[in-house]
PDB file of C-alpha atoms in Angstrom:
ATOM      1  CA  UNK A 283      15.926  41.999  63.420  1.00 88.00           C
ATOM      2  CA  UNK A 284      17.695  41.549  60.147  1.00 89.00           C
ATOM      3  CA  UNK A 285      18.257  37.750  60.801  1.00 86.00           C
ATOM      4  CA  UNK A 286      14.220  37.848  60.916  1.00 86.00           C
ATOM      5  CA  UNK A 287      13.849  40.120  57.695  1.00 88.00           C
ATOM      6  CA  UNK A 288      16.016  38.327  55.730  1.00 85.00           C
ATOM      7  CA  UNK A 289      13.382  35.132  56.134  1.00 79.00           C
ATOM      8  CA  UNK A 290      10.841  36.788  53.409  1.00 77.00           C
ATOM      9  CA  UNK A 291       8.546  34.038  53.261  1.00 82.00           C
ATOM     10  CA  UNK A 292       7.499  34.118  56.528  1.00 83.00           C
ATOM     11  CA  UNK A 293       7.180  37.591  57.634  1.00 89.00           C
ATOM     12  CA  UNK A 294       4.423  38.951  60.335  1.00 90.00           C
ATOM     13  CA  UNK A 295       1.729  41.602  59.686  1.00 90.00           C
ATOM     14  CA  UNK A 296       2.943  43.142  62.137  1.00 92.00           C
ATOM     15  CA  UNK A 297       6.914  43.441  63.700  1.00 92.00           C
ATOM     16  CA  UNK A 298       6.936  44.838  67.296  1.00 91.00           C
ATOM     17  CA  UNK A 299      10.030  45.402  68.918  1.00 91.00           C
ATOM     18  CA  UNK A 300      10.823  45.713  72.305  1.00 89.00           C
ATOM     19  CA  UNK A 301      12.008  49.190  73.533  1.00 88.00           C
ATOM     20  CA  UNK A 302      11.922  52.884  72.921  1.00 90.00           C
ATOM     21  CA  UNK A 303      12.122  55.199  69.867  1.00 92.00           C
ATOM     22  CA  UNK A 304      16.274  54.369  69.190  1.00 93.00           C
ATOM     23  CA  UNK A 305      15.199  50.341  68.923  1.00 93.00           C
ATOM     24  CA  UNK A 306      12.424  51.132  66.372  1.00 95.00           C
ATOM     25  CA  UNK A 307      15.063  53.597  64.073  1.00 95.00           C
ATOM     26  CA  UNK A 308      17.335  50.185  64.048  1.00 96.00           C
ATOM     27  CA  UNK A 309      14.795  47.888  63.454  1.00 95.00           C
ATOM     28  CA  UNK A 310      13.581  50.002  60.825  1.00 96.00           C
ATOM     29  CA  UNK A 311      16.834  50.699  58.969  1.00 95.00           C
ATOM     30  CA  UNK A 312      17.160  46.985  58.806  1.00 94.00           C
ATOM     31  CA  UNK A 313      13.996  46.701  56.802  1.00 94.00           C
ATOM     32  CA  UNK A 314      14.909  49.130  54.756  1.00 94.00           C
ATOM     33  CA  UNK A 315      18.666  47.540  54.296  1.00 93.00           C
ATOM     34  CA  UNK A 316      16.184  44.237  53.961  1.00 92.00           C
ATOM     35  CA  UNK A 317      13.932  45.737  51.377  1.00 91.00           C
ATOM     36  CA  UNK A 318      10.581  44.481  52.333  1.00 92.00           C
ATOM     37  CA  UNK A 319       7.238  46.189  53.087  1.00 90.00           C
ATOM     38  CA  UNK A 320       6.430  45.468  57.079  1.00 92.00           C
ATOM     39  CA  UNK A 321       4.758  47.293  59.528  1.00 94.00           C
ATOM     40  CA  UNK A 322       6.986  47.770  62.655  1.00 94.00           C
ATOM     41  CA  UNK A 323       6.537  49.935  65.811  1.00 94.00           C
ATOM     42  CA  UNK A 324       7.962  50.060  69.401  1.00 93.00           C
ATOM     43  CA  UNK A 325       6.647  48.818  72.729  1.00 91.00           C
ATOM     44  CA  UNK A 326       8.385  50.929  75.547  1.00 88.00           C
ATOM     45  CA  UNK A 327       8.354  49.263  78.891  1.00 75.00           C
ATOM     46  CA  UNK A 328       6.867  51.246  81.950  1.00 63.00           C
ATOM     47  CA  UNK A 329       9.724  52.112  84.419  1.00 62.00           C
ATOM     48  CA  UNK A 330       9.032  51.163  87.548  1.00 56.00           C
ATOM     49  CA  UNK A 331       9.381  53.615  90.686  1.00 54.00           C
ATOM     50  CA  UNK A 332       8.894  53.203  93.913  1.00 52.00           C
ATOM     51  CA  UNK A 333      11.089  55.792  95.310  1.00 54.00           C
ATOM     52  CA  UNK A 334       9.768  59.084  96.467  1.00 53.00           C
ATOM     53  CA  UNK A 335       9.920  62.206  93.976  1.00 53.00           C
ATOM     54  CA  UNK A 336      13.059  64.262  95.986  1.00 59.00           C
ATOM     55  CA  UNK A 337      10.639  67.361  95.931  1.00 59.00           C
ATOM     56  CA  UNK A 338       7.646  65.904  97.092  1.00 59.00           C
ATOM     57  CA  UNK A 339       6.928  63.136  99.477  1.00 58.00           C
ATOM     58  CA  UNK A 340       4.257  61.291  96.990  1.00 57.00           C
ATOM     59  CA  UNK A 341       5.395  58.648  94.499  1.00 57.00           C
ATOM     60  CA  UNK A 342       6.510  59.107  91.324  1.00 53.00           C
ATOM     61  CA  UNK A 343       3.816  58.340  88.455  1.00 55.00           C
ATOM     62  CA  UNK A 344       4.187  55.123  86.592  1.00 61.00           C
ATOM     63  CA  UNK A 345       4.394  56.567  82.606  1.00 66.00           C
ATOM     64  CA  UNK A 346       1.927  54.391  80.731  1.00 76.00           C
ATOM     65  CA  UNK A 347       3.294  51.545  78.347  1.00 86.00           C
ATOM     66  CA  UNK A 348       3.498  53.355  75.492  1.00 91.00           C
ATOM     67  CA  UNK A 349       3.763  52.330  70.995  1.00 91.00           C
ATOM     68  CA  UNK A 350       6.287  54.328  68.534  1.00 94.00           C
ATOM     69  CA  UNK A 351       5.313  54.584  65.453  1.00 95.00           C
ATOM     70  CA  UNK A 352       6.943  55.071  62.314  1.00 94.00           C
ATOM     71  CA  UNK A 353       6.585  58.805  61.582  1.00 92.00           C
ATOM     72  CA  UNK A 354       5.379  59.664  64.522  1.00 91.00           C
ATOM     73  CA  UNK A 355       7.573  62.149  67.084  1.00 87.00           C
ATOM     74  CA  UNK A 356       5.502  61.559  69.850  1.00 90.00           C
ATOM     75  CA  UNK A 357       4.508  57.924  71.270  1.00 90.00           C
ATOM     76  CA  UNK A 358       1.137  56.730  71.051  1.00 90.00           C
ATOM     77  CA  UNK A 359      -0.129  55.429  74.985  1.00 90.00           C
ATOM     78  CA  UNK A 360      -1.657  52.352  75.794  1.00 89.00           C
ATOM     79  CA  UNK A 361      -4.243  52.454  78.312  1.00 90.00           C
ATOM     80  CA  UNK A 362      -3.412  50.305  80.997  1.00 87.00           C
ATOM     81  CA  UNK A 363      -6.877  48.976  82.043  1.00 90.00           C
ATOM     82  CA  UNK A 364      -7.419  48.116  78.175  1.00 92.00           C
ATOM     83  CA  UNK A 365      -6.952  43.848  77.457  1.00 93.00           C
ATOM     84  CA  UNK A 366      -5.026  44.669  74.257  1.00 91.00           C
ATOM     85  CA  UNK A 367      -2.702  46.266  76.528  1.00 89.00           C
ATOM     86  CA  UNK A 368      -2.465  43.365  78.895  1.00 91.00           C
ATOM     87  CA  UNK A 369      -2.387  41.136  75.912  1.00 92.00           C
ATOM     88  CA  UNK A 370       0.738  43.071  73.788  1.00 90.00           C
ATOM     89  CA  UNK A 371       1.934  42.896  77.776  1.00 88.00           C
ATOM     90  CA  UNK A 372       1.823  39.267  77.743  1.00 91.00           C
ATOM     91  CA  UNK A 373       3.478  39.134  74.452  1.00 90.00           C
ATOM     92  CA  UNK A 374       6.400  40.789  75.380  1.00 87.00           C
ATOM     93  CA  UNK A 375       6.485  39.291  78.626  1.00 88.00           C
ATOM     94  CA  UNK A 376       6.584  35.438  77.253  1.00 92.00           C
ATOM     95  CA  UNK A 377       9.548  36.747  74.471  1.00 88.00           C
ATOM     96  CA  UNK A 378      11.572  37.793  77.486  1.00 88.00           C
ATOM     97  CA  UNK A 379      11.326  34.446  79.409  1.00 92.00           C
ATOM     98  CA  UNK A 380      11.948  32.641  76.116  1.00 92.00           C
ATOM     99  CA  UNK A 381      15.257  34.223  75.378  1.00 90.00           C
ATOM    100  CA  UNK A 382      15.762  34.480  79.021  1.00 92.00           C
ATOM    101  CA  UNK A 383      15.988  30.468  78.773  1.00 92.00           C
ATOM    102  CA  UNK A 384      17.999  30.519  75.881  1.00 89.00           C
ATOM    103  CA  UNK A 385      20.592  32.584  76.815  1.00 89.00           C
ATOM    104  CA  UNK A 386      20.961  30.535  80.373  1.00 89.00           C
ATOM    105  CA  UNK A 387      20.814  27.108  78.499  1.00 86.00           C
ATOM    106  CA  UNK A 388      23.688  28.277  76.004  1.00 83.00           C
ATOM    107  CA  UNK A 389      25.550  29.821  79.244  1.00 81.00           C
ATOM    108  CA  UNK A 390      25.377  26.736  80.994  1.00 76.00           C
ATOM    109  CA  UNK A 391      26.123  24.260  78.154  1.00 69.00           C
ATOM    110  CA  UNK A 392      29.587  26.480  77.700  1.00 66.00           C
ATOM    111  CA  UNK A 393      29.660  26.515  81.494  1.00 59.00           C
ATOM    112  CA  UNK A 394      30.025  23.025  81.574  1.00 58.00           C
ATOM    113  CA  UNK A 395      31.814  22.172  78.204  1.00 57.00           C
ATOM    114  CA  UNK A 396      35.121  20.257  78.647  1.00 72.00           C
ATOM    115  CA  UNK A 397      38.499  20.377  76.760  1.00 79.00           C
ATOM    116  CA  UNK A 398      37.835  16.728  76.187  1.00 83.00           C
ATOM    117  CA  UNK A 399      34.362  17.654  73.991  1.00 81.00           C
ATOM    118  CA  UNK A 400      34.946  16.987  70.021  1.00 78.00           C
ATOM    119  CA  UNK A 401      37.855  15.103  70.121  1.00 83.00           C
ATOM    120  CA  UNK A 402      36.661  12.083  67.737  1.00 85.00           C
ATOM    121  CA  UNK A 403      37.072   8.628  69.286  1.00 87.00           C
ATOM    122  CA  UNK A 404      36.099  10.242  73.017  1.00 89.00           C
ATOM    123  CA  UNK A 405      32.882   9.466  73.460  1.00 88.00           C
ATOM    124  CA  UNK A 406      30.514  10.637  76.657  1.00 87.00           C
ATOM    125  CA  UNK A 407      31.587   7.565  78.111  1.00 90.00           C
ATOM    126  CA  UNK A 408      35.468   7.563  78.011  1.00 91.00           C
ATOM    127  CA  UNK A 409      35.331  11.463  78.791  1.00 89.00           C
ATOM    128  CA  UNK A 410      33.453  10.434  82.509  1.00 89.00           C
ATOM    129  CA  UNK A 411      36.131   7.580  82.913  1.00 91.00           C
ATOM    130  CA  UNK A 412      38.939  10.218  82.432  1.00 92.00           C
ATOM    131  CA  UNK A 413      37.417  12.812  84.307  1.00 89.00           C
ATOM    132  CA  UNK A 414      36.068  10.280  87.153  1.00 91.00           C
ATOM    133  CA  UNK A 415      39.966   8.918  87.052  1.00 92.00           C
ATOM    134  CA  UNK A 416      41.900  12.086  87.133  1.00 92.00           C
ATOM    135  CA  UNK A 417      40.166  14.451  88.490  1.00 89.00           C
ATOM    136  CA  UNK A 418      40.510  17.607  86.123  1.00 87.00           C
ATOM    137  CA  UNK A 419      41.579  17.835  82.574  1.00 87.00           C
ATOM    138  CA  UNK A 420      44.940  19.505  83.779  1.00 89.00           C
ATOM    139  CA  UNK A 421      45.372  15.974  85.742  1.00 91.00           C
ATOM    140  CA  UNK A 422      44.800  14.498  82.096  1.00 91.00           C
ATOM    141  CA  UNK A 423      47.486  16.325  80.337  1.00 90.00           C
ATOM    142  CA  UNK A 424      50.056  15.654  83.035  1.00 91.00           C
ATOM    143  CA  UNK A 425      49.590  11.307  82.651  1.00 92.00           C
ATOM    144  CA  UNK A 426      51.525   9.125  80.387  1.00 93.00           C
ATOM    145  CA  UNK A 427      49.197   8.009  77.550  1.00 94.00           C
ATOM    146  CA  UNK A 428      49.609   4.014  78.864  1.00 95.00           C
ATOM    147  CA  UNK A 429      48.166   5.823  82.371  1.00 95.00           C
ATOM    148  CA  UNK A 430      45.114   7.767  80.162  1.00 93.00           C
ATOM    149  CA  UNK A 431      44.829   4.356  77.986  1.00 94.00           C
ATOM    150  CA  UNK A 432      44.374   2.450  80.723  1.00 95.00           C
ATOM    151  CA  UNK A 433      41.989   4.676  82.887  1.00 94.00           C
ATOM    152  CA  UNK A 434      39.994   5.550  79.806  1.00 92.00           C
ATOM    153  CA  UNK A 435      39.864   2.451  78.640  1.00 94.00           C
ATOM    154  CA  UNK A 436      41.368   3.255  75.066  1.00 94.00           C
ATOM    155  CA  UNK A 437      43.703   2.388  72.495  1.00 94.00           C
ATOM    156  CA  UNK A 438      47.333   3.845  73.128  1.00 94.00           C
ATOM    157  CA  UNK A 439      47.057   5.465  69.835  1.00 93.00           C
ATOM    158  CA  UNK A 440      43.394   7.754  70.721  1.00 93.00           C
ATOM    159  CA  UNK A 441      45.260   8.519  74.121  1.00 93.00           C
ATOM    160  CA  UNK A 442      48.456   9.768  72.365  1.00 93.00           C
ATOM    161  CA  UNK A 443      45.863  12.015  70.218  1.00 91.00           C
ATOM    162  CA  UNK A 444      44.070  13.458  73.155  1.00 92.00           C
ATOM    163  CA  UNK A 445      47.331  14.153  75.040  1.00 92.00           C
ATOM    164  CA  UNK A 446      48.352  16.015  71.542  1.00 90.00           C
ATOM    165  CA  UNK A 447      44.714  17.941  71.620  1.00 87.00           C
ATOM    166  CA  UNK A 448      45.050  18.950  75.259  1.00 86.00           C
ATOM    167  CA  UNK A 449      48.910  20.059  74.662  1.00 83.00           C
ATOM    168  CA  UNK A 450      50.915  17.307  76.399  1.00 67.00           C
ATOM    169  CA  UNK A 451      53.287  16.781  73.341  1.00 55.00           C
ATOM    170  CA  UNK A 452      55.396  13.912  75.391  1.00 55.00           C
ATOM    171  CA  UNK A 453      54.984  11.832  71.968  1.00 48.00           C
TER     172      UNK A 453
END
């Protein structure tokens, strides 16, 4: 929230943040930390229940999605057969699946990173070659640099420097 106060010249009406009364006192203190005027309030998602109540064999009642507002103790409910409902709904619902995919892309991307990444002179090409040739980075450090030269098809001098990157210190 503050990363998106601190942007001032492109602020919503309206901020709403996903979550109950403790996620709107944060979001709030960082507009006030921010100093700018905005409108923020709370969207609390209904908790699903499917279990039985242990005291009575019916199902528990779903609570209805419910707003906090500044100022106010008690949340403000959203009918659930309202459109505005389904429409704040499908607001929140599209922010989860976008940071959803963000947070898997950046997982992945570090998932599949490589010791041999941003080491200059080892381009996407030469880094297949040496993986394709050796088998694992660990493979890589344990090779004389005429052996990683020759398989990565590279000057002796860039394999000495990616043996000194990776912690072979033969040379």
């Amino acid at each position: 929230v503050s990363r998106r106060l601190n942007n001032t010249e492109d602020l919503p009406d309206l901020l709403i943040v996903d979550g109950g009364p403790q996620q709107l006192a944060k979001a709030l203190e960082a507009r006030d930390i921010a100093g700018v005027a905005l409108e923020i309030v709370s969207l609390a998602k209904i908790k699903e229940k499917s279990r039985l109540s242990r005291f009575n064999s019916e199902p528990l009642l779903k609570k209805p999605e419910r707003f906090f507002v500044e100022g106010n103790k008690l949340p403000i409910e959203l009918d659930a057969a309202n459109p505005l409902t389904h429409f704040v709904q499908r607001i929140r619902d599209e922010v989860h699946r976008q940071v959803l995919a963000f947070h898997r892309l950046k997982r992945s991307k570090r998932a599949f990173s490589s010791a041999l990444e941003g080491i200059a002179g080892l381009g996407p090409d030469k880094r297949k070659r040496l993986l394709m040739g050796f088998g694992s980075v660990d493979k890589i450090k344990e090779a004389s640099p005429e052996e990683v030269a020759k398989i990565g098809r590279m000057p002796r001098t860039l394999a000495i420097k990616l043996l000194q990157k990776l912690g072979n210190s033969e040379e």
